Short mmCIF file of C-alpha atoms in Angstrom, two decimals:
data_model
loop_
_atom_site.label_atom_id
_atom_site.label_comp_id
_atom_site.label_asym_id
_atom_site.label_seq_id
_atom_site.Cartn_x
_atom_site.Cartn_y
_atom_site.Cartn_z
CA MET A 1 1.31 -0.25 25.90
CA ILE A 2 -0.15 -0.15 22.38
CA ASP A 3 2.07 -1.58 19.64
CA THR A 4 2.66 -0.17 16.18
CA LEU A 5 0.10 -1.21 13.58
CA GLU A 6 2.02 -2.40 10.54
CA LEU A 7 0.66 -2.27 7.00
CA THR A 8 -0.53 -5.79 6.26
CA ALA A 9 -1.50 -7.47 2.99
CA ILE A 10 -3.88 -10.38 2.56
CA PRO A 11 -1.94 -13.42 1.30
CA PRO A 12 -2.82 -14.41 -2.30
CA GLN A 13 -4.23 -17.80 -1.29
CA ASP A 14 -6.70 -16.08 1.04
CA GLU A 15 -7.52 -13.27 -1.40
CA ALA A 16 -8.45 -15.99 -3.92
CA LEU A 17 -11.42 -16.89 -1.72
CA ARG A 18 -13.05 -13.53 -2.50
CA ALA A 19 -14.21 -14.35 -6.04
CA GLU A 20 -15.91 -17.58 -4.96
CA VAL A 21 -17.73 -15.91 -2.08
CA ARG A 22 -18.75 -12.95 -4.22
CA ALA A 23 -20.21 -15.21 -6.91
CA PHE A 24 -22.22 -17.15 -4.32
CA LEU A 25 -23.58 -13.97 -2.73
CA ALA A 26 -24.57 -12.45 -6.06
CA GLU A 27 -26.93 -15.36 -6.58
CA ALA A 28 -28.03 -15.94 -2.97
CA LEU A 29 -28.89 -12.28 -2.29
CA ASP A 30 -30.32 -11.39 -5.68
CA GLY A 31 -33.27 -9.03 -5.23
CA LEU A 32 -32.56 -8.17 -1.59
CA GLU A 33 -33.53 -4.54 -0.98
CA PRO A 34 -30.90 -2.11 0.37
CA ASP A 35 -32.75 -1.52 3.65
CA GLU A 36 -32.60 -5.30 4.24
CA ARG A 37 -28.91 -5.36 3.29
CA ALA A 38 -28.36 -2.59 5.85
CA ARG A 39 -29.39 -5.05 8.59
CA SER A 40 -26.60 -7.46 7.54
CA TRP A 41 -24.91 -8.70 10.71
CA MET A 42 -28.14 -8.07 12.62
CA GLY A 43 -30.10 -9.98 9.97
CA HIS A 44 -31.02 -13.46 11.26
CA ASP A 45 -31.44 -16.25 8.69
CA ALA A 46 -30.55 -19.74 9.93
CA GLY A 47 -31.07 -21.18 6.45
CA PHE A 48 -28.50 -18.81 4.97
CA SER A 49 -26.06 -19.74 7.73
CA ARG A 50 -26.52 -23.40 6.83
CA GLN A 51 -25.70 -22.60 3.21
CA LEU A 52 -22.41 -21.09 4.36
CA ALA A 53 -21.76 -24.14 6.52
CA GLU A 54 -22.33 -26.47 3.55
CA ARG A 55 -19.56 -24.61 1.70
CA GLY A 56 -17.16 -24.90 4.63
CA TRP A 57 -17.36 -21.19 5.42
CA LEU A 58 -18.29 -21.52 9.09
CA GLY A 59 -15.52 -22.42 11.48
CA LEU A 60 -13.12 -21.32 8.78
CA THR A 61 -10.21 -21.07 11.24
CA LEU A 62 -11.05 -24.20 13.27
CA PRO A 63 -9.13 -27.49 12.98
CA ARG A 64 -10.50 -30.06 10.55
CA GLU A 65 -11.01 -32.57 13.36
CA TYR A 66 -13.88 -30.35 14.56
CA GLY A 67 -15.34 -29.70 11.12
CA GLY A 68 -13.39 -26.53 10.40
CA ALA A 69 -11.40 -25.57 7.33
CA GLU A 70 -8.13 -24.87 9.16
CA ARG A 71 -7.71 -21.54 7.36
CA GLY A 72 -6.15 -18.43 8.86
CA HIS A 73 -7.47 -15.10 10.11
CA PHE A 74 -6.96 -13.47 6.70
CA ALA A 75 -9.31 -15.96 5.02
CA ARG A 76 -11.90 -15.15 7.63
CA PHE A 77 -11.31 -11.42 7.05
CA VAL A 78 -12.01 -11.87 3.32
CA LEU A 79 -15.16 -13.89 4.00
CA SER A 80 -16.43 -11.38 6.59
CA GLU A 81 -15.72 -8.43 4.33
CA GLU A 82 -17.62 -9.94 1.42
CA LEU A 83 -20.59 -10.98 3.57
CA LEU A 84 -20.89 -7.55 5.16
CA GLY A 85 -20.20 -5.64 1.97
CA ALA A 86 -23.03 -7.52 0.25
CA GLY A 87 -25.39 -7.07 3.21
CA ALA A 88 -25.77 -10.80 3.88
CA PRO A 89 -27.90 -11.84 6.91
CA VAL A 90 -25.16 -13.30 9.11
CA SER A 91 -26.51 -12.72 12.61
CA ALA A 92 -27.58 -16.32 13.30
CA HIS A 93 -24.06 -17.77 13.33
CA TRP A 94 -21.95 -14.64 13.78
CA ILE A 95 -21.21 -14.70 17.51
CA ALA A 96 -20.68 -18.47 17.63
CA ASP A 97 -18.30 -18.35 14.68
CA ARG A 98 -16.44 -15.16 15.62
CA GLN A 99 -16.16 -15.40 19.41
CA SER A 100 -17.53 -18.54 21.00
CA ALA A 101 -15.70 -21.05 18.81
CA PRO A 102 -12.21 -19.50 19.27
CA LEU A 103 -12.85 -19.25 23.03
CA ILE A 104 -13.90 -22.90 23.28
CA LEU A 105 -11.00 -24.00 21.07
CA LYS A 106 -8.49 -22.17 23.27
CA LEU A 107 -9.89 -22.84 26.74
CA GLY A 108 -12.44 -25.63 26.45
CA THR A 109 -12.01 -29.18 27.68
CA PRO A 110 -11.77 -31.96 25.08
CA GLN A 111 -15.40 -32.80 25.83
CA GLN A 112 -16.52 -29.18 25.32
CA LYS A 113 -14.63 -28.94 22.02
CA ALA A 114 -16.12 -32.20 20.74
CA CYS A 115 -19.62 -31.15 21.81
CA TYR A 116 -19.84 -27.59 20.51
CA LEU A 117 -17.32 -26.95 17.75
CA PRO A 118 -18.66 -29.40 15.12
CA ARG A 119 -22.18 -28.08 15.67
CA ILE A 120 -21.00 -24.49 15.26
CA CYS A 121 -19.37 -25.47 11.97
CA ARG A 122 -22.64 -27.04 10.79
CA ALA A 123 -24.74 -24.01 11.85
CA GLU A 124 -26.56 -26.19 14.37
CA ALA A 125 -25.48 -24.34 17.52
CA PHE A 126 -25.97 -20.57 17.79
CA PHE A 127 -24.46 -18.65 20.72
CA CYS A 128 -25.07 -15.33 22.44
CA ILE A 129 -22.84 -13.50 24.91
CA GLY A 130 -24.07 -12.69 28.44
CA MET A 131 -22.04 -9.73 29.66
CA SER A 132 -24.02 -6.53 30.34
CA GLU A 133 -26.46 -6.39 33.25
CA PRO A 134 -29.10 -3.96 34.53
CA GLY A 135 -27.33 -1.38 36.65
CA SER A 136 -23.92 -2.36 35.30
CA GLY A 137 -23.97 -1.68 31.56
CA SER A 138 -20.43 -1.65 30.24
CA ASP A 139 -18.94 -1.81 33.74
CA LEU A 140 -18.56 -5.58 33.53
CA ALA A 141 -16.55 -5.78 36.73
CA SER A 142 -19.63 -4.79 38.76
CA ILE A 143 -21.89 -7.61 37.57
CA ARG A 144 -24.08 -9.40 40.14
CA THR A 145 -25.14 -12.56 38.30
CA ARG A 146 -23.82 -15.37 40.46
CA ALA A 147 -23.00 -19.04 39.92
CA GLU A 148 -22.61 -20.99 43.15
CA PRO A 149 -20.94 -24.40 43.23
CA THR A 150 -23.20 -27.32 44.15
CA ALA A 151 -22.78 -31.06 44.45
CA GLN A 152 -24.15 -31.36 40.89
CA GLY A 153 -22.26 -28.45 39.33
CA TRP A 154 -23.38 -24.81 39.47
CA ARG A 155 -26.56 -22.91 40.40
CA LEU A 156 -26.99 -19.72 38.36
CA ASN A 157 -29.03 -16.69 39.44
CA GLY A 158 -29.21 -13.17 38.04
CA SER A 159 -29.95 -11.44 34.76
CA LYS A 160 -28.39 -10.07 31.59
CA VAL A 161 -29.56 -7.28 29.30
CA TRP A 162 -28.91 -6.12 25.72
CA THR A 163 -28.04 -9.71 24.84
CA THR A 164 -27.98 -9.99 21.05
CA ASN A 165 -30.18 -12.80 19.68
CA ALA A 166 -30.67 -14.52 23.03
CA HIS A 167 -34.21 -15.48 22.01
CA ARG A 168 -32.87 -17.19 18.88
CA SER A 169 -29.76 -18.83 20.36
CA HIS A 170 -29.17 -22.28 21.76
CA TYR A 171 -26.43 -21.31 24.22
CA MET A 172 -25.03 -18.33 26.08
CA ILE A 173 -21.49 -17.86 27.33
CA ALA A 174 -22.26 -15.94 30.51
CA LEU A 175 -19.92 -13.94 32.70
CA ALA A 176 -20.87 -14.61 36.31
CA ARG A 177 -19.41 -14.15 39.77
CA THR A 178 -18.33 -17.50 41.20
CA SER A 179 -16.64 -16.11 44.31
CA GLY A 180 -16.35 -12.89 46.26
CA ALA A 181 -18.59 -9.83 45.95
CA PRO A 182 -19.16 -7.11 43.30
CA GLU A 183 -16.80 -4.89 45.27
CA ASP A 184 -14.00 -7.33 44.39
CA ARG A 185 -14.28 -6.11 40.81
CA HIS A 186 -12.09 -8.27 38.51
CA GLN A 187 -11.57 -11.05 41.01
CA GLY A 188 -13.89 -14.05 41.22
CA LEU A 189 -15.47 -13.79 37.74
CA SER A 190 -15.89 -16.86 35.53
CA GLN A 191 -17.44 -17.81 32.19
CA LEU A 192 -20.04 -20.55 31.91
CA ILE A 193 -21.80 -22.13 28.94
CA VAL A 194 -25.54 -21.98 29.58
CA ASP A 195 -28.05 -24.10 27.68
CA LEU A 196 -30.87 -21.59 27.16
CA SER A 197 -33.50 -24.35 27.08
CA LEU A 198 -32.88 -25.24 30.74
CA PRO A 199 -35.58 -24.74 33.40
CA GLY A 200 -35.24 -21.38 35.11
CA VAL A 201 -34.08 -19.48 32.01
CA SER A 202 -36.52 -16.87 30.71
CA ILE A 203 -35.91 -14.50 27.80
CA ARG A 204 -37.75 -11.29 26.89
CA PRO A 205 -36.91 -9.63 23.55
CA ILE A 206 -36.45 -5.84 23.53
CA LYS A 207 -37.92 -3.99 20.54
CA ASP A 208 -35.79 -1.12 19.22
CA LEU A 209 -36.73 2.14 17.49
CA ALA A 210 -36.62 0.49 14.07
CA GLY A 211 -39.18 -2.13 15.16
CA ASP A 212 -36.63 -4.97 15.29
CA ALA A 213 -35.96 -7.14 18.34
CA HIS A 214 -32.30 -8.14 18.23
CA PHE A 215 -31.65 -7.62 21.92
CA SER A 216 -33.12 -9.40 24.93
CA GLU A 217 -33.28 -9.48 28.68
CA VAL A 218 -32.33 -12.89 30.08
CA PHE A 219 -33.21 -14.03 33.60
CA PHE A 220 -31.72 -16.96 35.54
CA ASP A 221 -33.76 -18.37 38.42
CA ASN A 222 -31.91 -21.22 40.16
CA VAL A 223 -30.67 -22.62 36.85
CA GLU A 224 -28.86 -25.90 37.49
CA LEU A 225 -25.71 -26.28 35.37
CA ALA A 226 -23.47 -29.32 35.02
CA PRO A 227 -19.86 -29.14 36.27
CA ASP A 228 -18.59 -28.87 32.69
CA ALA A 229 -20.52 -25.63 32.17
CA LEU A 230 -17.42 -23.78 33.37
CA ILE A 231 -15.13 -22.79 30.52
CA GLY A 232 -11.53 -22.00 31.26
CA ALA A 233 -10.33 -21.48 34.83
CA GLU A 234 -12.63 -20.57 37.71
CA GLY A 235 -11.99 -16.93 38.59
CA ALA A 236 -10.20 -16.13 35.32
CA GLY A 237 -13.28 -14.74 33.58
CA TRP A 238 -12.08 -11.14 33.45
CA ALA A 239 -8.93 -11.97 31.50
CA GLN A 240 -10.83 -14.40 29.28
CA VAL A 241 -13.51 -11.82 28.42
CA ASN A 242 -10.92 -9.18 27.50
CA ALA A 243 -9.17 -11.61 25.17
CA GLU A 244 -12.53 -12.55 23.64
CA LEU A 245 -13.46 -8.91 23.06
CA ALA A 246 -10.41 -8.51 20.84
CA PHE A 247 -12.17 -10.85 18.38
CA GLU A 248 -15.42 -8.88 18.69
CA ARG A 249 -13.86 -5.46 18.15
CA SER A 250 -11.27 -6.15 15.50
CA GLY A 251 -13.15 -7.31 12.42
CA PRO A 252 -14.51 -5.44 9.41
CA GLU A 253 -18.02 -5.45 10.91
CA ARG A 254 -16.96 -2.24 12.67
CA LEU A 255 -16.52 -0.53 9.29
CA TYR A 256 -19.41 -1.60 7.07
CA SER A 257 -22.64 -1.13 9.04
CA SER A 258 -23.60 1.79 6.75
CA ILE A 259 -22.12 0.41 3.52
CA ALA A 260 -25.53 -0.44 2.02
CA LEU A 261 -26.55 3.22 2.33
CA LEU A 262 -23.28 4.41 0.80
CA GLN A 263 -23.73 2.04 -2.15
CA CYS A 264 -27.37 3.09 -2.61
CA TRP A 265 -26.49 6.80 -2.51
CA LEU A 266 -23.66 6.26 -4.98
CA ALA A 267 -26.05 4.46 -7.34
CA HIS A 268 -28.46 7.41 -7.04
CA CYS A 269 -25.66 9.87 -7.88
CA ARG A 270 -24.64 7.84 -10.91
CA ALA A 271 -28.21 7.33 -12.15
CA ASP A 272 -28.80 10.93 -13.19
CA GLY A 273 -25.18 11.95 -13.63
CA ALA A 274 -25.87 15.10 -11.68
CA THR A 275 -23.20 14.86 -9.01
CA ASP A 276 -21.58 18.13 -8.01
CA ALA A 277 -18.24 18.97 -6.47
CA ALA A 278 -19.65 18.69 -2.94
CA ASP A 279 -20.90 15.14 -3.61
CA ARG A 280 -17.53 14.11 -5.02
CA ALA A 281 -15.68 15.64 -2.09
CA LEU A 282 -17.97 13.82 0.36
CA LEU A 283 -17.48 10.49 -1.36
CA GLY A 284 -13.72 10.99 -1.40
CA SER A 285 -13.69 11.84 2.31
CA ILE A 286 -15.73 8.76 3.27
CA LEU A 287 -13.72 6.37 1.10
CA SER A 288 -10.37 7.70 2.28
CA GLN A 289 -11.37 7.23 5.92
CA MET A 290 -12.72 3.77 5.17
CA ALA A 291 -9.48 2.80 3.40
CA VAL A 292 -7.38 3.82 6.41
CA LEU A 293 -9.67 2.01 8.84
CA ARG A 294 -9.64 -1.10 6.68
CA ALA A 295 -5.84 -1.06 6.71
CA MET A 296 -5.90 -0.76 10.50
CA SER A 297 -8.37 -3.63 10.78
CA LEU A 298 -6.16 -5.76 8.53
CA ALA A 299 -3.19 -4.95 10.75
CA VAL A 300 -5.12 -6.20 13.77
CA ALA A 301 -5.96 -9.37 11.82
CA GLY A 302 -2.24 -9.75 11.24
CA LYS A 303 -1.59 -9.58 14.98
CA LEU A 304 -4.26 -12.21 15.62
CA ALA A 305 -2.68 -14.39 12.93
CA ALA A 306 0.63 -14.04 14.75
CA GLY A 307 -0.95 -15.34 17.95
CA GLN A 308 -1.10 -11.96 19.70
CA SER A 309 -4.07 -10.52 21.63
CA PRO A 310 -4.34 -6.94 20.33
CA ALA A 311 -7.08 -5.78 22.71
CA ILE A 312 -6.01 -2.12 22.73
CA GLU A 313 -5.48 -1.91 18.97
CA ALA A 314 -8.87 -3.56 18.41
CA ALA A 315 -10.51 -1.03 20.72
CA LEU A 316 -8.96 1.80 18.68
CA VAL A 317 -10.22 0.39 15.37
CA LYS A 318 -13.67 -0.23 16.80
CA ASP A 319 -13.96 3.31 18.22
CA LEU A 320 -12.86 5.01 15.00
CA GLY A 321 -14.83 2.61 12.81
CA THR A 322 -18.16 3.07 14.57
CA GLU A 323 -17.67 6.84 14.51
CA LEU A 324 -17.48 6.71 10.71
CA GLU A 325 -20.43 4.31 10.54
CA GLN A 326 -22.50 6.83 12.51
CA ASP A 327 -21.29 9.78 10.42
CA ILE A 328 -22.26 8.27 7.05
CA PRO A 329 -26.09 8.51 7.45
CA ARG A 330 -25.84 12.09 8.67
CA LEU A 331 -23.48 13.12 5.88
CA ILE A 332 -25.60 11.50 3.18
CA ALA A 333 -28.78 13.01 4.61
CA ASP A 334 -27.15 16.44 4.44
CA ALA A 335 -26.05 15.79 0.85
CA LEU A 336 -29.58 14.81 -0.17
CA GLY A 337 -30.98 17.87 1.60
CA ARG A 338 -28.74 20.15 -0.44
CA ARG A 339 -30.42 19.00 -3.64
CA PRO A 340 -34.22 19.17 -3.24
CA ASP A 341 -34.43 19.17 -7.05
CA ARG A 342 -33.23 15.55 -7.07
CA PRO A 343 -35.73 13.54 -5.01
CA PRO A 344 -34.09 10.27 -3.89
CA PRO A 345 -35.74 6.91 -4.63
CA LEU A 346 -37.72 5.19 -1.88
CA PRO A 347 -35.19 2.36 -1.29
CA LEU A 348 -32.55 4.98 -0.52
CA LEU A 349 -34.90 6.81 1.85
CA ARG A 350 -35.87 3.58 3.64
CA THR A 351 -32.23 2.64 4.08
CA LEU A 352 -31.36 6.09 5.38
CA ALA A 353 -34.31 6.07 7.80
CA TYR A 354 -33.32 2.67 9.20
CA LEU A 355 -29.68 3.62 9.76
CA GLU A 356 -30.60 6.94 11.35
CA GLN A 357 -32.69 4.98 13.86
CA VAL A 358 -30.16 2.28 14.72
CA GLY A 359 -26.95 4.28 14.19
CA PRO A 360 -26.68 5.35 17.87
CA THR A 361 -26.27 1.67 18.84
CA PHE A 362 -23.11 1.30 16.75
CA SER A 363 -21.00 2.91 19.48
CA LEU A 364 -22.71 0.88 22.22
CA ARG A 365 -22.39 -2.70 21.01
CA GLY A 366 -19.06 -4.34 21.71
CA GLY A 367 -18.22 -1.76 24.37
CA THR A 368 -19.31 1.87 24.65
CA ARG A 369 -17.22 4.67 23.25
CA GLU A 370 -16.35 5.86 26.75
CA ILE A 371 -15.16 2.42 27.85
CA LEU A 372 -13.08 1.97 24.69
CA ARG A 373 -11.41 5.34 25.06
CA GLY A 374 -10.53 4.48 28.64
CA ILE A 375 -8.87 1.26 27.41
CA ILE A 376 -6.98 3.21 24.73
CA ALA A 377 -5.88 5.87 27.22
CA ARG A 378 -4.48 3.23 29.56
CA GLY A 379 -2.70 1.57 26.66
CA LEU A 380 -1.06 4.89 25.78
CA GLY A 381 -0.08 5.49 29.40
CA LEU A 382 -2.38 8.51 29.69
CA ARG A 383 -4.24 7.25 32.78
#
């Protein structure tokens, strides 16, 4: 059953981080065009990730013994919010920092923690997540990728699709069947850390409508993995993945994918001082929704800080947040169309065009809208 989301405030010591991050970003991103800022957490820049690592801003919540800063979830919320609000290119380290590191910290062996966590904190190890498969999509329980035990460890065969940044990552945490058959659904699934440089791994980037190639197909052909590739318990992959997805769905990245467009449109409105009542009403509507969703996201961060696993609450925030992210380009396009006497500047048009092309993916990544609403319905006892 879903719990109540309580109003939550960021502690002053974590809020104090905001000014330092904002000052750094103002200099580091100076001159970055709004259509580039709109790519933000899909923007891949390993050098920028290393700059964050040098300041101790990767692995922010990890213990110091692994190179982390031992800060809490609220500090990470502040950092994420500033990075995304400024349109910083965070894609290189994002999955490793947000999902893979907490998973390894919680379930990894001492050897796995010592191997991967310090490198994540230094922006030297980038991870991708191998969940979706051809013919399975968001129905993770039906996956067919299989890891069979051998005398040397595991032999991996199968494929993954829509894998973000697989062609630029060093490792994948793959969900695979280690026992049983696809008909067994949640039983017999496990997670394994796959070195993507191993023989038998092949990766094919998928180009999207905007001309970018963030996603990939990944194929495993008799890939030999060491025994310590298994993370967590054999057969516990389904529960582990659901706990991991709470990290993926709960953060402010589900609110700010269209923020660069909103900022650009607002600058255009202010430039000629010709806003009308409809523009003001639209801005008020967007900001009021964003404020509520931000409060909900902060409440989920509070649950994570308390050691809870708010999978259902995170699904709710993600569903509502991506709906607003998809609405913003359409609403701003309509607002611009109402005023043909005020031609918008090219940077605004480029940003709008990009988000109109990629906006449909917002409700696919991290779990489709239909899957999330099924999770929410079960949490409310409606199915």
